[in-house]
Short mmCIF file of C-alpha atoms (C1' of nucleotides) in Angstrom, two decimals:
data_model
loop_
_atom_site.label_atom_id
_atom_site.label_comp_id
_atom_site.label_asym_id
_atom_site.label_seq_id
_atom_site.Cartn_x
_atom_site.Cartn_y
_atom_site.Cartn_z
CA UNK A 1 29.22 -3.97 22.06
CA UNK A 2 30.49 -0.79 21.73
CA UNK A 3 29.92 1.75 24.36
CA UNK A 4 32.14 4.47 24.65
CA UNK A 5 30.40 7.83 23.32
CA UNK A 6 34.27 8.08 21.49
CA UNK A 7 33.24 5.49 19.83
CA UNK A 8 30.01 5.47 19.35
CA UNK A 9 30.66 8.45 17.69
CA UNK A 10 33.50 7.17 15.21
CA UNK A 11 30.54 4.35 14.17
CA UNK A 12 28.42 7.48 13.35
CA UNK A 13 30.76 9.34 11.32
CA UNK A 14 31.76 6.27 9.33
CA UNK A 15 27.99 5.97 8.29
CA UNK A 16 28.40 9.78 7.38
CA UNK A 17 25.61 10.17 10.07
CA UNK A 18 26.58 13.65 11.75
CA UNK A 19 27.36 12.36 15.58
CA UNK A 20 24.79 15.15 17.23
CA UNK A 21 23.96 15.29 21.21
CA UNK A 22 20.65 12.86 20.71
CA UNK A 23 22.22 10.90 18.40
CA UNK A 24 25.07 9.49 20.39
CA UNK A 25 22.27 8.68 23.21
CA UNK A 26 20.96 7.06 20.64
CA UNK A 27 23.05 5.08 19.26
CA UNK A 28 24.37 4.35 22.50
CA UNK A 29 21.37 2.68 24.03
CA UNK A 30 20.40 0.75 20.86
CA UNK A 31 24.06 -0.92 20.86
CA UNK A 32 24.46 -1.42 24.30
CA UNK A 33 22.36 -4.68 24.01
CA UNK A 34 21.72 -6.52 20.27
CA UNK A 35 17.83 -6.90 20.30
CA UNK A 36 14.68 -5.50 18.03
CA UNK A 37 13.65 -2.03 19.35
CA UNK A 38 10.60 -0.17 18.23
CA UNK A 39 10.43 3.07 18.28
CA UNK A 40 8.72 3.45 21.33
CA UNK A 41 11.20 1.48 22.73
CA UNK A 42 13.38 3.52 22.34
CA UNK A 43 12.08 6.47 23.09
CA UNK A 44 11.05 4.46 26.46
CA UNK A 45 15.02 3.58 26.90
CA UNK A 46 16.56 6.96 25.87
CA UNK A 47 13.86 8.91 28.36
CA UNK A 48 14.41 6.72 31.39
CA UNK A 49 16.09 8.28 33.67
CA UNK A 50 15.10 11.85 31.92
CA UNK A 51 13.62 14.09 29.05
CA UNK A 52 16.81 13.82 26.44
CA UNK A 53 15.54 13.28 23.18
CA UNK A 54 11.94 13.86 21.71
CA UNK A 55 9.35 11.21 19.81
CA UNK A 56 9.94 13.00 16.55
CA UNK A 57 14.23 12.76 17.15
CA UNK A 58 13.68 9.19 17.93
CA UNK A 59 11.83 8.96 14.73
CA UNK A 60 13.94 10.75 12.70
CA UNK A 61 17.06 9.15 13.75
CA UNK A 62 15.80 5.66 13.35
CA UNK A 63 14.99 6.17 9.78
CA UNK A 64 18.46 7.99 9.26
CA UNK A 65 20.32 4.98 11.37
CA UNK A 66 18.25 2.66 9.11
CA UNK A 67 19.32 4.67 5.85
CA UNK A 68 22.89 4.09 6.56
CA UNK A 69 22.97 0.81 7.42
CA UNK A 70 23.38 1.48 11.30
CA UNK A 71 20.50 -0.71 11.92
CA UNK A 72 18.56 -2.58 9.92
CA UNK A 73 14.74 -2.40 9.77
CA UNK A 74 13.02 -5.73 10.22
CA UNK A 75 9.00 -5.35 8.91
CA UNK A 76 7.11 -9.14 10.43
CA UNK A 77 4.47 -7.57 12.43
CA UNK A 78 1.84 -5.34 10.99
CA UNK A 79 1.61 -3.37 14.02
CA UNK A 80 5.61 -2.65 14.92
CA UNK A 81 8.19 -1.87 12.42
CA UNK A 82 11.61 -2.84 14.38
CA UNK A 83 14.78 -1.81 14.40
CA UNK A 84 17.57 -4.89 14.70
CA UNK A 85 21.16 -3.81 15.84
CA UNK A 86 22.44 -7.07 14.20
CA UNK A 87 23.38 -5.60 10.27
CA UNK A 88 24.79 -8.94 9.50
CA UNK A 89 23.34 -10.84 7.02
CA UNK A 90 20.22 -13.27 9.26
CA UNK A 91 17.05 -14.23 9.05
CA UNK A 92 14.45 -14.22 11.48
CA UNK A 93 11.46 -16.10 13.66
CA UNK A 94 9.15 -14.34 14.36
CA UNK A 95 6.46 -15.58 17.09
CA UNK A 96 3.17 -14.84 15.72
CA UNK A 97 1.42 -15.06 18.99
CA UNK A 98 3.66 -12.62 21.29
CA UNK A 99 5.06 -10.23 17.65
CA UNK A 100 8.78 -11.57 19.47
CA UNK A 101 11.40 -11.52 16.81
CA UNK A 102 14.72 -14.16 17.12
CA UNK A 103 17.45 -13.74 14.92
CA UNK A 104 18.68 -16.97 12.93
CA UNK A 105 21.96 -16.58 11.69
CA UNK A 106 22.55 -16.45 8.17
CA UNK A 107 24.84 -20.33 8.25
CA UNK A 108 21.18 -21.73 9.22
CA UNK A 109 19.49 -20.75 6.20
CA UNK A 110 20.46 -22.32 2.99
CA UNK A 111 18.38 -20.93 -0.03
CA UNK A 112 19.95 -23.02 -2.98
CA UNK A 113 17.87 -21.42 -5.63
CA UNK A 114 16.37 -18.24 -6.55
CA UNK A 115 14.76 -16.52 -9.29
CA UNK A 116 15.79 -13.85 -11.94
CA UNK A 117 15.51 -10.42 -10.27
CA UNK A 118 12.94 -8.62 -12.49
CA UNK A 119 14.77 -6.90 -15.47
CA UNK A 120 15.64 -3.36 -14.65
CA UNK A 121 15.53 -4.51 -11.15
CA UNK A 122 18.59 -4.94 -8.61
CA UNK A 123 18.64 -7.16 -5.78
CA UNK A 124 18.61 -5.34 -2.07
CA UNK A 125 18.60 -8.49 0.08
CA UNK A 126 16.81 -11.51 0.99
CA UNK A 127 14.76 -11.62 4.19
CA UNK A 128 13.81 -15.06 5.30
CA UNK A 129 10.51 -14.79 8.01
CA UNK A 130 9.49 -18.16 9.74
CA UNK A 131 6.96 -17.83 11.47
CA UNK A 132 5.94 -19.76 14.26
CA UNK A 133 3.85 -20.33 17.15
CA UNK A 134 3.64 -22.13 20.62
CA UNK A 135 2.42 -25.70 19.87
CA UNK A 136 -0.47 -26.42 22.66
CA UNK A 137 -0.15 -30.48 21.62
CA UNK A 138 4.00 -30.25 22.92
CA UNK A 139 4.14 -27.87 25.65
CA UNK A 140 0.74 -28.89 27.65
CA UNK B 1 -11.11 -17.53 -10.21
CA UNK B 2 -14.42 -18.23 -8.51
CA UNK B 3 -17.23 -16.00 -8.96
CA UNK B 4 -20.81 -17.16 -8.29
CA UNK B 5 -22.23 -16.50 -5.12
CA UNK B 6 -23.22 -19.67 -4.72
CA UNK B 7 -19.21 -20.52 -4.88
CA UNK B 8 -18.09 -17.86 -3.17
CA UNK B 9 -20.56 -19.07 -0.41
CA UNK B 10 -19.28 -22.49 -0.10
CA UNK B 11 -15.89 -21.16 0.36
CA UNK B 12 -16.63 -19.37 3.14
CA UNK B 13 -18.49 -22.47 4.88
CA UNK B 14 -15.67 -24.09 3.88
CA UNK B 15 -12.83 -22.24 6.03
CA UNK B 16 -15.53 -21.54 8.79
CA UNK B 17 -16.41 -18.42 7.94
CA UNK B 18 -20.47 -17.21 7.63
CA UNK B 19 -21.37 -16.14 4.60
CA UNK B 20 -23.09 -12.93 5.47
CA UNK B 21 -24.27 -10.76 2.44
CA UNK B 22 -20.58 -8.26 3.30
CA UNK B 23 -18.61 -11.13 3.11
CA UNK B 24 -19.95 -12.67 0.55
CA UNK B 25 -19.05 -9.03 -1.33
CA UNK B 26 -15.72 -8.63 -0.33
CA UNK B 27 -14.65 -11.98 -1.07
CA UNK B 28 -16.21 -12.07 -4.57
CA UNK B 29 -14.40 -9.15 -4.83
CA UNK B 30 -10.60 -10.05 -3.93
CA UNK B 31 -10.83 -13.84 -5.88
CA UNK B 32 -12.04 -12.00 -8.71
CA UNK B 33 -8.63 -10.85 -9.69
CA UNK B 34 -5.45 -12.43 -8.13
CA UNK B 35 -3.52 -9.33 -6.61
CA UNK B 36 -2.43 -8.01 -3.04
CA UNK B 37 -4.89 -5.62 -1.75
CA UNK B 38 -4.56 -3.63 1.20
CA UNK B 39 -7.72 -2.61 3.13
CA UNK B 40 -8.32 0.70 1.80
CA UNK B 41 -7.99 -0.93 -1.79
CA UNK B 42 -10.64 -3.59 -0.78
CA UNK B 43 -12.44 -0.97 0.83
CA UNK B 44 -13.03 1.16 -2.32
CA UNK B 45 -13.47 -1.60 -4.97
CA UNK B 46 -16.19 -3.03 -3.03
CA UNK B 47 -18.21 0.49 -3.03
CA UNK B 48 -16.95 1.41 -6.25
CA UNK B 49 -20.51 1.36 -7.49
CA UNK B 50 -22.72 2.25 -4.43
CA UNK B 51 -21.84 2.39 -0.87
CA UNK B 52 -22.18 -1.29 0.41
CA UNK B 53 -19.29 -2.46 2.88
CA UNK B 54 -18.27 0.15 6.28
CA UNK B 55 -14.88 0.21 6.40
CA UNK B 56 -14.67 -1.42 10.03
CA UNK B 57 -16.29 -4.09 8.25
CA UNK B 58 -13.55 -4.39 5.93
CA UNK B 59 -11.08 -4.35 8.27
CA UNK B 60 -12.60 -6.94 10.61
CA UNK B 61 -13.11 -8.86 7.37
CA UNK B 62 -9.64 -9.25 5.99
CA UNK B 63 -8.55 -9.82 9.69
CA UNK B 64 -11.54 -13.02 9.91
CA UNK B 65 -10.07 -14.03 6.17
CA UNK B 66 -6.62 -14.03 6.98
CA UNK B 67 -7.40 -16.29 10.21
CA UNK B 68 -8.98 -18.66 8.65
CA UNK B 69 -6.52 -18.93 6.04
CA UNK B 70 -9.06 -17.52 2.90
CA UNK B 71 -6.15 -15.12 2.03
CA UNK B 72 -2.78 -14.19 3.16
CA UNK B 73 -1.33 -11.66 5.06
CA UNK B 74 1.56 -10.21 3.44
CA UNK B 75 3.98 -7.69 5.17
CA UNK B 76 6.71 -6.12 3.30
CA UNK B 77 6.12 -2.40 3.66
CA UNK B 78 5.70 -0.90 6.94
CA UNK B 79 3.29 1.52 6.18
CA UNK B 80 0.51 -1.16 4.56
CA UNK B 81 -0.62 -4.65 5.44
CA UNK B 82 -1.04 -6.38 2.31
CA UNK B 83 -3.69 -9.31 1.65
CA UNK B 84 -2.30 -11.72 -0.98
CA UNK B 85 -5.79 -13.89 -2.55
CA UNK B 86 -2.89 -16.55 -3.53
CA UNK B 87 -3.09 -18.87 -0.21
CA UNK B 88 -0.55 -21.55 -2.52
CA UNK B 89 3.47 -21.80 -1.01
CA UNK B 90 5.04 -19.00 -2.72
CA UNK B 91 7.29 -16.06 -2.21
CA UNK B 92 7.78 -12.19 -2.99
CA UNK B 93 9.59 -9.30 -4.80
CA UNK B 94 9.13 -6.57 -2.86
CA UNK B 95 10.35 -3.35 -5.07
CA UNK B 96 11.54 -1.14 -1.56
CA UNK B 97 11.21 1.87 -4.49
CA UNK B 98 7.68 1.89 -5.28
CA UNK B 99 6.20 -0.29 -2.76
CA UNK B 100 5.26 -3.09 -5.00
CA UNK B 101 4.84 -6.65 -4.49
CA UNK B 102 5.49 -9.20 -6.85
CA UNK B 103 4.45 -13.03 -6.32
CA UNK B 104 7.05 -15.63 -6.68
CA UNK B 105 5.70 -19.23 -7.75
CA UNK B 106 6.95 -21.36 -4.57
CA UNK B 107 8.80 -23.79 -6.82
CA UNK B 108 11.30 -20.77 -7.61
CA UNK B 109 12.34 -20.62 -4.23
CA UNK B 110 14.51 -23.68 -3.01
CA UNK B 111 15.55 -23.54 1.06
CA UNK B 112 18.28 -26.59 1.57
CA UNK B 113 18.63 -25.81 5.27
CA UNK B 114 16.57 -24.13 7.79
CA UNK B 115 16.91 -24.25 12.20
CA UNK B 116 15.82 -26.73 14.36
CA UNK B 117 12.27 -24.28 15.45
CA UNK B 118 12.38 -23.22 19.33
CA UNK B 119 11.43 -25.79 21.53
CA UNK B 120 7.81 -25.54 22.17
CA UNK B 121 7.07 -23.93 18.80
CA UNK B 122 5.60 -25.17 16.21
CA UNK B 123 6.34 -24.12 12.18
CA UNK B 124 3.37 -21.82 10.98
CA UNK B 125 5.20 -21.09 7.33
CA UNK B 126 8.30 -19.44 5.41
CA UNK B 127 7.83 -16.16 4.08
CA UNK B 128 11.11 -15.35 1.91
CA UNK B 129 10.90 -11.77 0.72
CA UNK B 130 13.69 -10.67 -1.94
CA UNK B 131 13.96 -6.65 -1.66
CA UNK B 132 14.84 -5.35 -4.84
CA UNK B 133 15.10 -1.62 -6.49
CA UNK B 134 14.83 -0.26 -10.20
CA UNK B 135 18.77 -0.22 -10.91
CA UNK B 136 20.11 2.93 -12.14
CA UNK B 137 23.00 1.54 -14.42
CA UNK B 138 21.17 -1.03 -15.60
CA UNK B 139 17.99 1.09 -16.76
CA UNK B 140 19.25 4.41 -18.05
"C1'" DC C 1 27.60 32.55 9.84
"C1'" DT C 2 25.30 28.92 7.72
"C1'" DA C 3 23.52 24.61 7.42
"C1'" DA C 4 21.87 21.01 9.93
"C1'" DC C 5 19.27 19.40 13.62
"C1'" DT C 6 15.81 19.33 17.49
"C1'" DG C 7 11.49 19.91 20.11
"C1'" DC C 8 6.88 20.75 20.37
"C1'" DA C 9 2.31 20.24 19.26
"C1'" DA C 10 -0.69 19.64 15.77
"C1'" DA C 11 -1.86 16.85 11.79
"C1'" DC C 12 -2.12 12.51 9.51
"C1'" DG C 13 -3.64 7.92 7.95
"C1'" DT C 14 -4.62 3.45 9.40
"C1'" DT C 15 -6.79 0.42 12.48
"C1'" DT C 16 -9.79 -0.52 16.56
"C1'" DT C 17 -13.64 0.09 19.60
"C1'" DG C 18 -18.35 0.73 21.82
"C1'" DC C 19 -22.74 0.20 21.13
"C1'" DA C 20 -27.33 0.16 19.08
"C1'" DA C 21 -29.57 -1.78 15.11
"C1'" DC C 22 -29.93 -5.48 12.21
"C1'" DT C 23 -29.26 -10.29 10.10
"C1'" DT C 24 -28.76 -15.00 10.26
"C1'" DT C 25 -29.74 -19.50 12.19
"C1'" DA D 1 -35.19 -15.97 20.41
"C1'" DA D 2 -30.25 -16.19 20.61
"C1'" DA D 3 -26.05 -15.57 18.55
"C1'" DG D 4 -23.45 -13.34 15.48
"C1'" DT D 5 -22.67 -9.39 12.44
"C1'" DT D 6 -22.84 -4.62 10.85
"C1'" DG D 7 -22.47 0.52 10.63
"C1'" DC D 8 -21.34 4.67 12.53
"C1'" DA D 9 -18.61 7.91 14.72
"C1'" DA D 10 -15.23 8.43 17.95
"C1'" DA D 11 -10.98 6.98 19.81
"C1'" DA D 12 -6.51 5.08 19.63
"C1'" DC D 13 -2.31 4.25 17.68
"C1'" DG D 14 2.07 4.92 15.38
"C1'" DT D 15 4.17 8.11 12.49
"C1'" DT D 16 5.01 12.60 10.06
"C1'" DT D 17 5.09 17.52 9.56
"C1'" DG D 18 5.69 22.70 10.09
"C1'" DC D 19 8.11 25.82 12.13
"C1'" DA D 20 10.63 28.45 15.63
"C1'" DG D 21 14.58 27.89 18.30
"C1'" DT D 22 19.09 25.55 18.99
"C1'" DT D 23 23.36 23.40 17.93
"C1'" DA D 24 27.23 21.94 15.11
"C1'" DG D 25 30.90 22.88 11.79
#
DNA sequence: CTAACTGCAAACGTTTTGCAACTTT
DNA sequence: AAAGTTGCAAAACGTTTGCAGTTAG
């Protein structure tokens, strides 16, 4: 992944997200490693080592980042909205025991039909959930 | 839908549930009308009339309902758990603009290829969940 | 200099909890 | 009687807000 705040900071401006002091750090620590951050997460990551960016930053920034397209915002657990660093096009499992998300990538899934968008409506995306869960009956 | 209380009652038995007299309200409730409800919405059409259901009951409720499978837990929006009364294979439109969901019969929806599920895991279900937005050129 | 951004703490809305009282079996 | 369920109010949780102070262009 990327990692040098030079670039990191190029990525920013080509989202038209204004590269500030938290949001480098940000960025930074979210794209260091592809995975599904919450918020808190985040704000556990960024604050580590010390106090750099506030709960409300961290809040703010995600929803920016998510706005233009630097992450993308993954909604399978009620209690945890995440945050995926992976903006290509995938789907996702999502353990319904443990609320762990894995990616699938988008070759897996083949949807070969799909209905007419509501009129007056435009389609956003498609996001393709399967849930599962440990099976007691294969893994004793 | 179903609407007797003797019905409604049977239902209950039937998933494994215990028809208590709140139960038996809130369910009569939701299967009156096919729709997604979120708690608060369940919440306030069940004590519409008089006060009759405590909110932690409706929220333990909808949690014991989804569990055993009486209704569906939808989640599309991040800041609302929806509880879909249709328990059939099917699908949503999610308008991202308004918040709205939008069944999708499951016939509409045809997946040709899905992964192999982790090993160890077993398939609980396929949620496919087509984002969509009113579209400005299209609806002047 | 101005507009944009950040931090703090307080506010918010949803969901959960602890526990005594009450139903249901 | 025992087990399960309910209501209440309080707590917990994740998220948002208002505003004064700071930073970026």
């Amino acid at each position: 992944m990327l990692s040098s705040p030079e670039e990191i900071r190029e990525q920013l401006s080509a989202h038209g997200i204004q590269p500030t002091t938290q949001r480098v750090i940000i960025a930074q620590a979210m794209l260091e490693r592809c995975a599904h951050y919450s918020a808190e997460d985040v704000f556990v990551l960024v604050n580590r080592e010390s106090p750099r960016v506030s709960k409300a930053t961290v809040y703010n920034t995600l929803g920016l980042f998510a706005e233009r397209g630097l992450v993308r915002e993954v909604i399978a657990n009620p209690d945890r909205v995440f945050y995926d660093t992976n903006t290509t096009a995938h789907h996702h499992f999502f353990n319904t025991t443990t609320g762990q998300l894995i990616d699938i990538p988008a070759e897996s899934v083949k949807i070969s039909s799909l209905p007419a968008v509501p009129s007056g409506m435009k389609m956003e995306g498609v996001d393709v959930i399967v849930r599962v869960r440990p099976d007691p009956s294969r893994n004793p």
